[in-house]
Amino acid sequence: MPDFPRPYPERDRDTTPFWEAQDQHELKFQRCTKCGVVRYLVGPLCPECHSFEHEWITSSGKGTVASYTVVRQQTHPAFPAPYTILLVEMEEGPRVVARLDAPAETPVEIGASVHVEWEDGDKQSLPVFVLDG
Ligand code: ZN
């Protein structure tokens, strides 16, 4: 199977801790140490107070389905269609988009509990969500 497409061509000062955590199967978010906002995607600046100060927190990996879609048109050889993409509201607040690790026919309900697991590629790991229960 082809390797996953890389969202960023190179890791940089702002994104390296995020990608290194993913290599260890941990989902990390940045928390502003000035105003407390937890943010995702990774970036140098707090979107609320514009502070550069932040700390990294490790997500519980637990969340609830906020929305989803079934992808039927294949866009990359590493992701054979059909598959389901979830928008998950994590316990820490940020919303994360990732694939549901289940057949596309699997029923999904808004508000369903999910947890993160990891799919390993040659060069990086990516989060996938699994329905609880
Ligand atoms: Zn802030």
XYZ file of C-alpha atoms and ligand atoms in Angstrom, residues 32 35 46 49, ligand 1:
5
model
C -2.184 28.849 25.410
C -5.635 32.547 28.105
C -3.071 31.739 19.871
C -5.253 36.365 22.426
Zn -4.429 32.706 24.202
